[in-house]
Amino acid sequence: MYRIFFYDLPALFLILYLLLRDTSGSLVGFQKPQKEDGIIALVTFVIVSAVSLFISWISSALFQAPDILFVEAPRGFTRWTVAVFAGLSTAYFEETFFRAYLLRRFAEGGLPATKSIFISALLFSLCHVYEGPWGALNAFIAGIVLALAFKRRNSVHGPAWAHGAYNLLIYAMGS
């Protein structure tokens, strides 16, 4: 967890460059954060967390599988600081790529919004396959919710804050 952000930041800058290189100077999804971004983040966080808890409940009710992916909750100020930075940088990286970049490119290619959201969520879930089938399902549904949140304002901030808060919730729960 603690070295994730070292890999995320260069990739994030590459995606920002790709977003900027052929636009007229406006960075899609990266306008100044607004009050509405906070509201979208809160609503999105609640939905994503509720879906995750429901999937966790269903998977534990149906299957008695050992926990192979256990993340120990951070202890102490330094570890929590690193966890916050890692959680938010990962969230901004993933939201910038899967929402701001892919959805924009799909739209430029003429793909309808519904298909774009589905494909983006599918690709997002494939990056979470290491969490098992239930984790991939959770990521797929979260990908749809996060894409809808992005489409609401065409801003990456709300979905990234919700995603980062969800990451921190997972760290705090130690799961």
JSON list of C-alpha atoms in Angstrom, two decimals:
[
{"chain": "A", "resi": 1, "resn": "MET", "atom": "CA", "xyz": [0.00, 0.00, 0.00]},
{"chain": "A", "resi": 2, "resn": "TYR", "atom": "CA", "xyz": [2.72, 2.47, 0.96]},
{"chain": "A", "resi": 3, "resn": "ARG", "atom": "CA", "xyz": [4.61, 2.40, -2.31]},
{"chain": "A", "resi": 4, "resn": "ILE", "atom": "CA", "xyz": [1.54, 2.68, -4.55]},
{"chain": "A", "resi": 5, "resn": "PHE", "atom": "CA", "xyz": [1.72, 6.45, -4.89]},
{"chain": "A", "resi": 6, "resn": "PHE", "atom": "CA", "xyz": [5.29, 6.29, -6.24]},
{"chain": "A", "resi": 7, "resn": "TYR", "atom": "CA", "xyz": [3.87, 4.45, -9.27]},
{"chain": "A", "resi": 8, "resn": "ASP", "atom": "CA", "xyz": [0.64, 6.44, -9.50]},
{"chain": "A", "resi": 9, "resn": "LEU", "atom": "CA", "xyz": [2.05, 9.94, -9.79]},
{"chain": "A", "resi": 10, "resn": "PRO", "atom": "CA", "xyz": [4.11, 9.48, -12.99]},
{"chain": "A", "resi": 11, "resn": "ALA", "atom": "CA", "xyz": [1.17, 7.65, -14.59]},
{"chain": "A", "resi": 12, "resn": "LEU", "atom": "CA", "xyz": [-1.19, 10.43, -13.48]},
{"chain": "A", "resi": 13, "resn": "PHE", "atom": "CA", "xyz": [1.06, 13.06, -15.10]},
{"chain": "A", "resi": 14, "resn": "LEU", "atom": "CA", "xyz": [1.17, 11.01, -18.31]},
{"chain": "A", "resi": 15, "resn": "ILE", "atom": "CA", "xyz": [-2.62, 10.88, -18.43]},
{"chain": "A", "resi": 16, "resn": "LEU", "atom": "CA", "xyz": [-2.87, 14.61, -17.73]},
{"chain": "A", "resi": 17, "resn": "TYR", "atom": "CA", "xyz": [-0.47, 15.21, -20.61]},
{"chain": "A", "resi": 18, "resn": "LEU", "atom": "CA", "xyz": [-2.59, 13.04, -22.92]},
{"chain": "A", "resi": 19, "resn": "LEU", "atom": "CA", "xyz": [-5.70, 14.95, -21.88]},
{"chain": "A", "resi": 20, "resn": "LEU", "atom": "CA", "xyz": [-4.01, 18.29, -22.55]},
{"chain": "A", "resi": 21, "resn": "ARG", "atom": "CA", "xyz": [-2.08, 17.61, -25.72]},
{"chain": "A", "resi": 22, "resn": "ASP", "atom": "CA", "xyz": [-4.93, 17.89, -28.18]},
{"chain": "A", "resi": 23, "resn": "THR", "atom": "CA", "xyz": [-7.34, 20.21, -26.42]},
{"chain": "A", "resi": 24, "resn": "SER", "atom": "CA", "xyz": [-7.69, 23.94, -26.65]},
{"chain": "A", "resi": 25, "resn": "GLY", "atom": "CA", "xyz": [-6.20, 24.43, -23.21]},
{"chain": "A", "resi": 26, "resn": "SER", "atom": "CA", "xyz": [-9.09, 23.17, -21.10]},
{"chain": "A", "resi": 27, "resn": "LEU", "atom": "CA", "xyz": [-8.33, 20.13, -19.04]},
{"chain": "A", "resi": 28, "resn": "VAL", "atom": "CA", "xyz": [-11.44, 17.97, -19.17]},
{"chain": "A", "resi": 29, "resn": "GLY", "atom": "CA", "xyz": [-12.53, 16.98, -15.69]},
{"chain": "A", "resi": 30, "resn": "PHE", "atom": "CA", "xyz": [-10.05, 19.22, -13.90]},
{"chain": "A", "resi": 31, "resn": "GLN", "atom": "CA", "xyz": [-11.78, 22.51, -13.40]},
{"chain": "A", "resi": 32, "resn": "LYS", "atom": "CA", "xyz": [-11.53, 24.09, -9.97]},
{"chain": "A", "resi": 33, "resn": "PRO", "atom": "CA", "xyz": [-13.39, 22.00, -7.34]},
{"chain": "A", "resi": 34, "resn": "GLN", "atom": "CA", "xyz": [-16.85, 23.32, -6.50]},
{"chain": "A", "resi": 35, "resn": "LYS", "atom": "CA", "xyz": [-19.30, 22.75, -3.65]},
{"chain": "A", "resi": 36, "resn": "GLU", "atom": "CA", "xyz": [-21.24, 20.36, -5.90]},
{"chain": "A", "resi": 37, "resn": "ASP", "atom": "CA", "xyz": [-18.16, 18.11, -6.13]},
{"chain": "A", "resi": 38, "resn": "GLY", "atom": "CA", "xyz": [-18.34, 17.60, -2.36]},
{"chain": "A", "resi": 39, "resn": "ILE", "atom": "CA", "xyz": [-22.02, 16.70, -2.54]},
{"chain": "A", "resi": 40, "resn": "ILE", "atom": "CA", "xyz": [-21.39, 14.28, -5.41]},
{"chain": "A", "resi": 41, "resn": "ALA", "atom": "CA", "xyz": [-18.47, 12.78, -3.47]},
{"chain": "A", "resi": 42, "resn": "LEU", "atom": "CA", "xyz": [-20.64, 12.20, -0.39]},
{"chain": "A", "resi": 43, "resn": "VAL", "atom": "CA", "xyz": [-23.53, 10.64, -2.29]},
{"chain": "A", "resi": 44, "resn": "THR", "atom": "CA", "xyz": [-21.17, 8.50, -4.40]},
{"chain": "A", "resi": 45, "resn": "PHE", "atom": "CA", "xyz": [-19.22, 7.37, -1.34]},
{"chain": "A", "resi": 46, "resn": "VAL", "atom": "CA", "xyz": [-22.43, 6.28, 0.41]},
{"chain": "A", "resi": 47, "resn": "ILE", "atom": "CA", "xyz": [-23.63, 4.34, -2.67]},
{"chain": "A", "resi": 48, "resn": "VAL", "atom": "CA", "xyz": [-20.27, 2.66, -3.33]},
{"chain": "A", "resi": 49, "resn": "SER", "atom": "CA", "xyz": [-19.86, 1.74, 0.36]},
{"chain": "A", "resi": 50, "resn": "ALA", "atom": "CA", "xyz": [-23.41, 0.34, 0.59]},
{"chain": "A", "resi": 51, "resn": "VAL", "atom": "CA", "xyz": [-22.89, -1.75, -2.55]},
{"chain": "A", "resi": 52, "resn": "SER", "atom": "CA", "xyz": [-19.57, -3.00, -1.20]},
{"chain": "A", "resi": 53, "resn": "LEU", "atom": "CA", "xyz": [-21.09, -3.98, 2.15]},
{"chain": "A", "resi": 54, "resn": "PHE", "atom": "CA", "xyz": [-23.96, -5.75, 0.37]},
{"chain": "A", "resi": 55, "resn": "ILE", "atom": "CA", "xyz": [-21.57, -7.69, -1.90]},
{"chain": "A", "resi": 56, "resn": "SER", "atom": "CA", "xyz": [-19.42, -8.57, 1.11]},
{"chain": "A", "resi": 57, "resn": "TRP", "atom": "CA", "xyz": [-22.49, -9.80, 2.99]},
{"chain": "A", "resi": 58, "resn": "ILE", "atom": "CA", "xyz": [-23.72, -11.87, 0.01]},
{"chain": "A", "resi": 59, "resn": "SER", "atom": "CA", "xyz": [-20.29, -13.39, -0.65]},
{"chain": "A", "resi": 60, "resn": "SER", "atom": "CA", "xyz": [-19.78, -14.35, 3.00]},
{"chain": "A", "resi": 61, "resn": "ALA", "atom": "CA", "xyz": [-23.32, -15.78, 3.19]},
{"chain": "A", "resi": 62, "resn": "LEU", "atom": "CA", "xyz": [-22.85, -17.91, 0.07]},
{"chain": "A", "resi": 63, "resn": "PHE", "atom": "CA", "xyz": [-19.22, -18.94, 0.40]},
{"chain": "A", "resi": 64, "resn": "GLN", "atom": "CA", "xyz": [-16.87, -19.66, 3.27]},
{"chain": "A", "resi": 65, "resn": "ALA", "atom": "CA", "xyz": [-13.64, -18.57, 1.62]},
{"chain": "A", "resi": 66, "resn": "PRO", "atom": "CA", "xyz": [-10.49, -17.64, 3.53]},
{"chain": "A", "resi": 67, "resn": "ASP", "atom": "CA", "xyz": [-9.46, -13.99, 3.52]},
{"chain": "A", "resi": 68, "resn": "ILE", "atom": "CA", "xyz": [-6.39, -13.99, 1.31]},
{"chain": "A", "resi": 69, "resn": "LEU", "atom": "CA", "xyz": [-6.35, -10.22, 0.80]},
{"chain": "A", "resi": 70, "resn": "PHE", "atom": "CA", "xyz": [-5.99, -8.71, 4.22]},
{"chain": "A", "resi": 71, "resn": "VAL", "atom": "CA", "xyz": [-4.68, -5.18, 4.62]},
{"chain": "A", "resi": 72, "resn": "GLU", "atom": "CA", "xyz": [-3.63, -4.24, 8.13]},
{"chain": "A", "resi": 73, "resn": "ALA", "atom": "CA", "xyz": [-5.11, -0.95, 9.30]},
{"chain": "A", "resi": 74, "resn": "PRO", "atom": "CA", "xyz": [-2.47, 1.80, 9.55]},
{"chain": "A", "resi": 75, "resn": "ARG", "atom": "CA", "xyz": [-1.29, 2.70, 13.05]},
{"chain": "A", "resi": 76, "resn": "GLY", "atom": "CA", "xyz": [0.17, 6.04, 13.99]},
{"chain": "A", "resi": 77, "resn": "PHE", "atom": "CA", "xyz": [0.24, 9.47, 12.41]},
{"chain": "A", "resi": 78, "resn": "THR", "atom": "CA", "xyz": [2.94, 8.72, 9.82]},
{"chain": "A", "resi": 79, "resn": "ARG", "atom": "CA", "xyz": [1.29, 5.57, 8.50]},
{"chain": "A", "resi": 80, "resn": "TRP", "atom": "CA", "xyz": [-2.11, 7.27, 8.34]},
{"chain": "A", "resi": 81, "resn": "THR", "atom": "CA", "xyz": [-0.55, 10.21, 6.47]},
{"chain": "A", "resi": 82, "resn": "VAL", "atom": "CA", "xyz": [0.95, 7.82, 3.94]},
{"chain": "A", "resi": 83, "resn": "ALA", "atom": "CA", "xyz": [-2.35, 5.90, 3.71]},
{"chain": "A", "resi": 84, "resn": "VAL", "atom": "CA", "xyz": [-4.29, 9.12, 3.02]},
{"chain": "A", "resi": 85, "resn": "PHE", "atom": "CA", "xyz": [-1.81, 10.19, 0.35]},
{"chain": "A", "resi": 86, "resn": "ALA", "atom": "CA", "xyz": [-1.74, 6.71, -1.23]},
{"chain": "A", "resi": 87, "resn": "GLY", "atom": "CA", "xyz": [-5.53, 6.38, -1.14]},
{"chain": "A", "resi": 88, "resn": "LEU", "atom": "CA", "xyz": [-6.15, 9.78, -2.71]},
{"chain": "A", "resi": 89, "resn": "SER", "atom": "CA", "xyz": [-3.38, 9.53, -5.31]},
{"chain": "A", "resi": 90, "resn": "THR", "atom": "CA", "xyz": [-4.62, 6.09, -6.37]},
{"chain": "A", "resi": 91, "resn": "ALA", "atom": "CA", "xyz": [-8.18, 7.43, -6.54]},
{"chain": "A", "resi": 92, "resn": "TYR", "atom": "CA", "xyz": [-7.17, 10.46, -8.62]},
{"chain": "A", "resi": 93, "resn": "PHE", "atom": "CA", "xyz": [-5.10, 8.27, -10.93]},
{"chain": "A", "resi": 94, "resn": "GLU", "atom": "CA", "xyz": [-7.89, 5.75, -11.51]},
{"chain": "A", "resi": 95, "resn": "GLU", "atom": "CA", "xyz": [-10.61, 8.38, -11.86]},
{"chain": "A", "resi": 96, "resn": "THR", "atom": "CA", "xyz": [-8.50, 10.42, -14.26]},
{"chain": "A", "resi": 97, "resn": "PHE", "atom": "CA", "xyz": [-7.83, 7.40, -16.46]},
{"chain": "A", "resi": 98, "resn": "PHE", "atom": "CA", "xyz": [-11.08, 5.42, -16.26]},
{"chain": "A", "resi": 99, "resn": "ARG", "atom": "CA", "xyz": [-13.45, 8.40, -16.19]},
{"chain": "A", "resi": 100, "resn": "ALA", "atom": "CA", "xyz": [-11.88, 11.60, -17.56]},
{"chain": "A", "resi": 101, "resn": "TYR", "atom": "CA", "xyz": [-9.63, 9.99, -20.17]},
{"chain": "A", "resi": 102, "resn": "LEU", "atom": "CA", "xyz": [-11.49, 6.86, -21.33]},
{"chain": "A", "resi": 103, "resn": "LEU", "atom": "CA", "xyz": [-14.99, 8.33, -21.29]},
{"chain": "A", "resi": 104, "resn": "ARG", "atom": "CA", "xyz": [-13.75, 11.34, -23.26]},
{"chain": "A", "resi": 105, "resn": "ARG", "atom": "CA", "xyz": [-11.96, 9.18, -25.82]},
{"chain": "A", "resi": 106, "resn": "PHE", "atom": "CA", "xyz": [-14.96, 6.89, -26.20]},
{"chain": "A", "resi": 107, "resn": "ALA", "atom": "CA", "xyz": [-17.22, 9.92, -26.76]},
{"chain": "A", "resi": 108, "resn": "GLU", "atom": "CA", "xyz": [-14.80, 11.33, -29.35]},
{"chain": "A", "resi": 109, "resn": "GLY", "atom": "CA", "xyz": [-14.93, 7.94, -31.09]},
{"chain": "A", "resi": 110, "resn": "GLY", "atom": "CA", "xyz": [-18.72, 8.14, -31.30]},
{"chain": "A", "resi": 111, "resn": "LEU", "atom": "CA", "xyz": [-19.49, 5.47, -28.71]},
{"chain": "A", "resi": 112, "resn": "PRO", "atom": "CA", "xyz": [-22.79, 6.07, -26.88]},
{"chain": "A", "resi": 113, "resn": "ALA", "atom": "CA", "xyz": [-22.54, 7.09, -23.21]},
{"chain": "A", "resi": 114, "resn": "THR", "atom": "CA", "xyz": [-24.13, 3.84, -21.96]},
{"chain": "A", "resi": 115, "resn": "LYS", "atom": "CA", "xyz": [-21.61, 1.66, -23.79]},
{"chain": "A", "resi": 116, "resn": "SER", "atom": "CA", "xyz": [-18.75, 3.95, -22.75]},
{"chain": "A", "resi": 117, "resn": "ILE", "atom": "CA", "xyz": [-19.70, 3.67, -19.08]},
{"chain": "A", "resi": 118, "resn": "PHE", "atom": "CA", "xyz": [-20.08, -0.12, -19.36]},
{"chain": "A", "resi": 119, "resn": "ILE", "atom": "CA", "xyz": [-16.69, -0.61, -21.06]},
{"chain": "A", "resi": 120, "resn": "SER", "atom": "CA", "xyz": [-14.94, 1.77, -18.66]},
{"chain": "A", "resi": 121, "resn": "ALA", "atom": "CA", "xyz": [-16.44, -0.08, -15.67]},
{"chain": "A", "resi": 122, "resn": "LEU", "atom": "CA", "xyz": [-15.49, -3.44, -17.17]},
{"chain": "A", "resi": 123, "resn": "LEU", "atom": "CA", "xyz": [-11.88, -2.33, -17.64]},
{"chain": "A", "resi": 124, "resn": "PHE", "atom": "CA", "xyz": [-11.86, -0.89, -14.12]},
{"chain": "A", "resi": 125, "resn": "SER", "atom": "CA", "xyz": [-13.09, -4.23, -12.75]},
{"chain": "A", "resi": 126, "resn": "LEU", "atom": "CA", "xyz": [-10.40, -6.13, -14.66]},
{"chain": "A", "resi": 127, "resn": "CYS", "atom": "CA", "xyz": [-7.79, -4.10, -12.77]},
{"chain": "A", "resi": 128, "resn": "HIS", "atom": "CA", "xyz": [-9.35, -5.39, -9.54]},
{"chain": "A", "resi": 129, "resn": "VAL", "atom": "CA", "xyz": [-9.51, -9.08, -10.52]},
{"chain": "A", "resi": 130, "resn": "TYR", "atom": "CA", "xyz": [-6.78, -9.82, -7.97]},
{"chain": "A", "resi": 131, "resn": "GLU", "atom": "CA", "xyz": [-9.47, -9.22, -5.32]},
{"chain": "A", "resi": 132, "resn": "GLY", "atom": "CA", "xyz": [-11.36, -12.27, -6.60]},
{"chain": "A", "resi": 133, "resn": "PRO", "atom": "CA", "xyz": [-14.70, -12.48, -8.41]},
{"chain": "A", "resi": 134, "resn": "TRP", "atom": "CA", "xyz": [-16.61, -10.60, -5.70]},
{"chain": "A", "resi": 135, "resn": "GLY", "atom": "CA", "xyz": [-14.02, -7.83, -5.66]},
{"chain": "A", "resi": 136, "resn": "ALA", "atom": "CA", "xyz": [-14.19, -7.56, -9.45]},
{"chain": "A", "resi": 137, "resn": "LEU", "atom": "CA", "xyz": [-17.99, -7.41, -9.28]},
{"chain": "A", "resi": 138, "resn": "ASN", "atom": "CA", "xyz": [-17.76, -4.71, -6.61]},
{"chain": "A", "resi": 139, "resn": "ALA", "atom": "CA", "xyz": [-15.29, -2.74, -8.79]},
{"chain": "A", "resi": 140, "resn": "PHE", "atom": "CA", "xyz": [-17.58, -3.10, -11.82]},
{"chain": "A", "resi": 141, "resn": "ILE", "atom": "CA", "xyz": [-20.59, -1.69, -9.99]},
{"chain": "A", "resi": 142, "resn": "ALA", "atom": "CA", "xyz": [-18.44, 1.01, -8.36]},
{"chain": "A", "resi": 143, "resn": "GLY", "atom": "CA", "xyz": [-17.07, 1.85, -11.82]},
{"chain": "A", "resi": 144, "resn": "ILE", "atom": "CA", "xyz": [-20.59, 2.46, -13.09]},
{"chain": "A", "resi": 145, "resn": "VAL", "atom": "CA", "xyz": [-21.48, 4.62, -10.08]},
{"chain": "A", "resi": 146, "resn": "LEU", "atom": "CA", "xyz": [-18.24, 6.60, -10.35]},
{"chain": "A", "resi": 147, "resn": "ALA", "atom": "CA", "xyz": [-18.73, 7.10, -14.10]},
{"chain": "A", "resi": 148, "resn": "LEU", "atom": "CA", "xyz": [-22.25, 8.42, -13.54]},
{"chain": "A", "resi": 149, "resn": "ALA", "atom": "CA", "xyz": [-20.88, 10.77, -10.87]},
{"chain": "A", "resi": 150, "resn": "PHE", "atom": "CA", "xyz": [-18.23, 11.98, -13.31]},
{"chain": "A", "resi": 151, "resn": "LYS", "atom": "CA", "xyz": [-20.79, 12.49, -16.09]},
{"chain": "A", "resi": 152, "resn": "ARG", "atom": "CA", "xyz": [-23.01, 14.51, -13.74]},
{"chain": "A", "resi": 153, "resn": "ARG", "atom": "CA", "xyz": [-20.57, 17.46, -13.64]},
{"chain": "A", "resi": 154, "resn": "ASN", "atom": "CA", "xyz": [-17.78, 16.40, -16.00]},
{"chain": "A", "resi": 155, "resn": "SER", "atom": "CA", "xyz": [-15.45, 16.79, -13.02]},
{"chain": "A", "resi": 156, "resn": "VAL", "atom": "CA", "xyz": [-13.04, 14.22, -11.67]},
{"chain": "A", "resi": 157, "resn": "HIS", "atom": "CA", "xyz": [-12.97, 15.69, -8.15]},
{"chain": "A", "resi": 158, "resn": "GLY", "atom": "CA", "xyz": [-16.23, 14.27, -6.74]},
{"chain": "A", "resi": 159, "resn": "PRO", "atom": "CA", "xyz": [-15.61, 10.70, -7.93]},
{"chain": "A", "resi": 160, "resn": "ALA", "atom": "CA", "xyz": [-11.94, 10.88, -6.86]},
{"chain": "A", "resi": 161, "resn": "TRP", "atom": "CA", "xyz": [-12.86, 12.11, -3.36]},
{"chain": "A", "resi": 162, "resn": "ALA", "atom": "CA", "xyz": [-15.49, 9.38, -3.02]},
{"chain": "A", "resi": 163, "resn": "HIS", "atom": "CA", "xyz": [-13.04, 6.76, -4.32]},
{"chain": "A", "resi": 164, "resn": "GLY", "atom": "CA", "xyz": [-10.31, 8.01, -1.96]},
{"chain": "A", "resi": 165, "resn": "ALA", "atom": "CA", "xyz": [-12.69, 7.99, 1.02]},
{"chain": "A", "resi": 166, "resn": "TYR", "atom": "CA", "xyz": [-13.71, 4.43, 0.13]},
{"chain": "A", "resi": 167, "resn": "ASN", "atom": "CA", "xyz": [-10.03, 3.41, -0.05]},
{"chain": "A", "resi": 168, "resn": "LEU", "atom": "CA", "xyz": [-9.47, 4.93, 3.40]},
{"chain": "A", "resi": 169, "resn": "LEU", "atom": "CA", "xyz": [-12.54, 3.12, 4.75]},
{"chain": "A", "resi": 170, "resn": "ILE", "atom": "CA", "xyz": [-11.09, -0.18, 3.53]},
{"chain": "A", "resi": 171, "resn": "TYR", "atom": "CA", "xyz": [-7.72, 0.65, 5.13]},
{"chain": "A", "resi": 172, "resn": "ALA", "atom": "CA", "xyz": [-9.41, 1.64, 8.40]},
{"chain": "A", "resi": 173, "resn": "MET", "atom": "CA", "xyz": [-11.44, -1.56, 8.48]},
{"chain": "A", "resi": 174, "resn": "GLY", "atom": "CA", "xyz": [-8.27, -3.56, 7.99]},
{"chain": "A", "resi": 175, "resn": "SER", "atom": "CA", "xyz": [-9.74, -5.72, 5.26]}
]
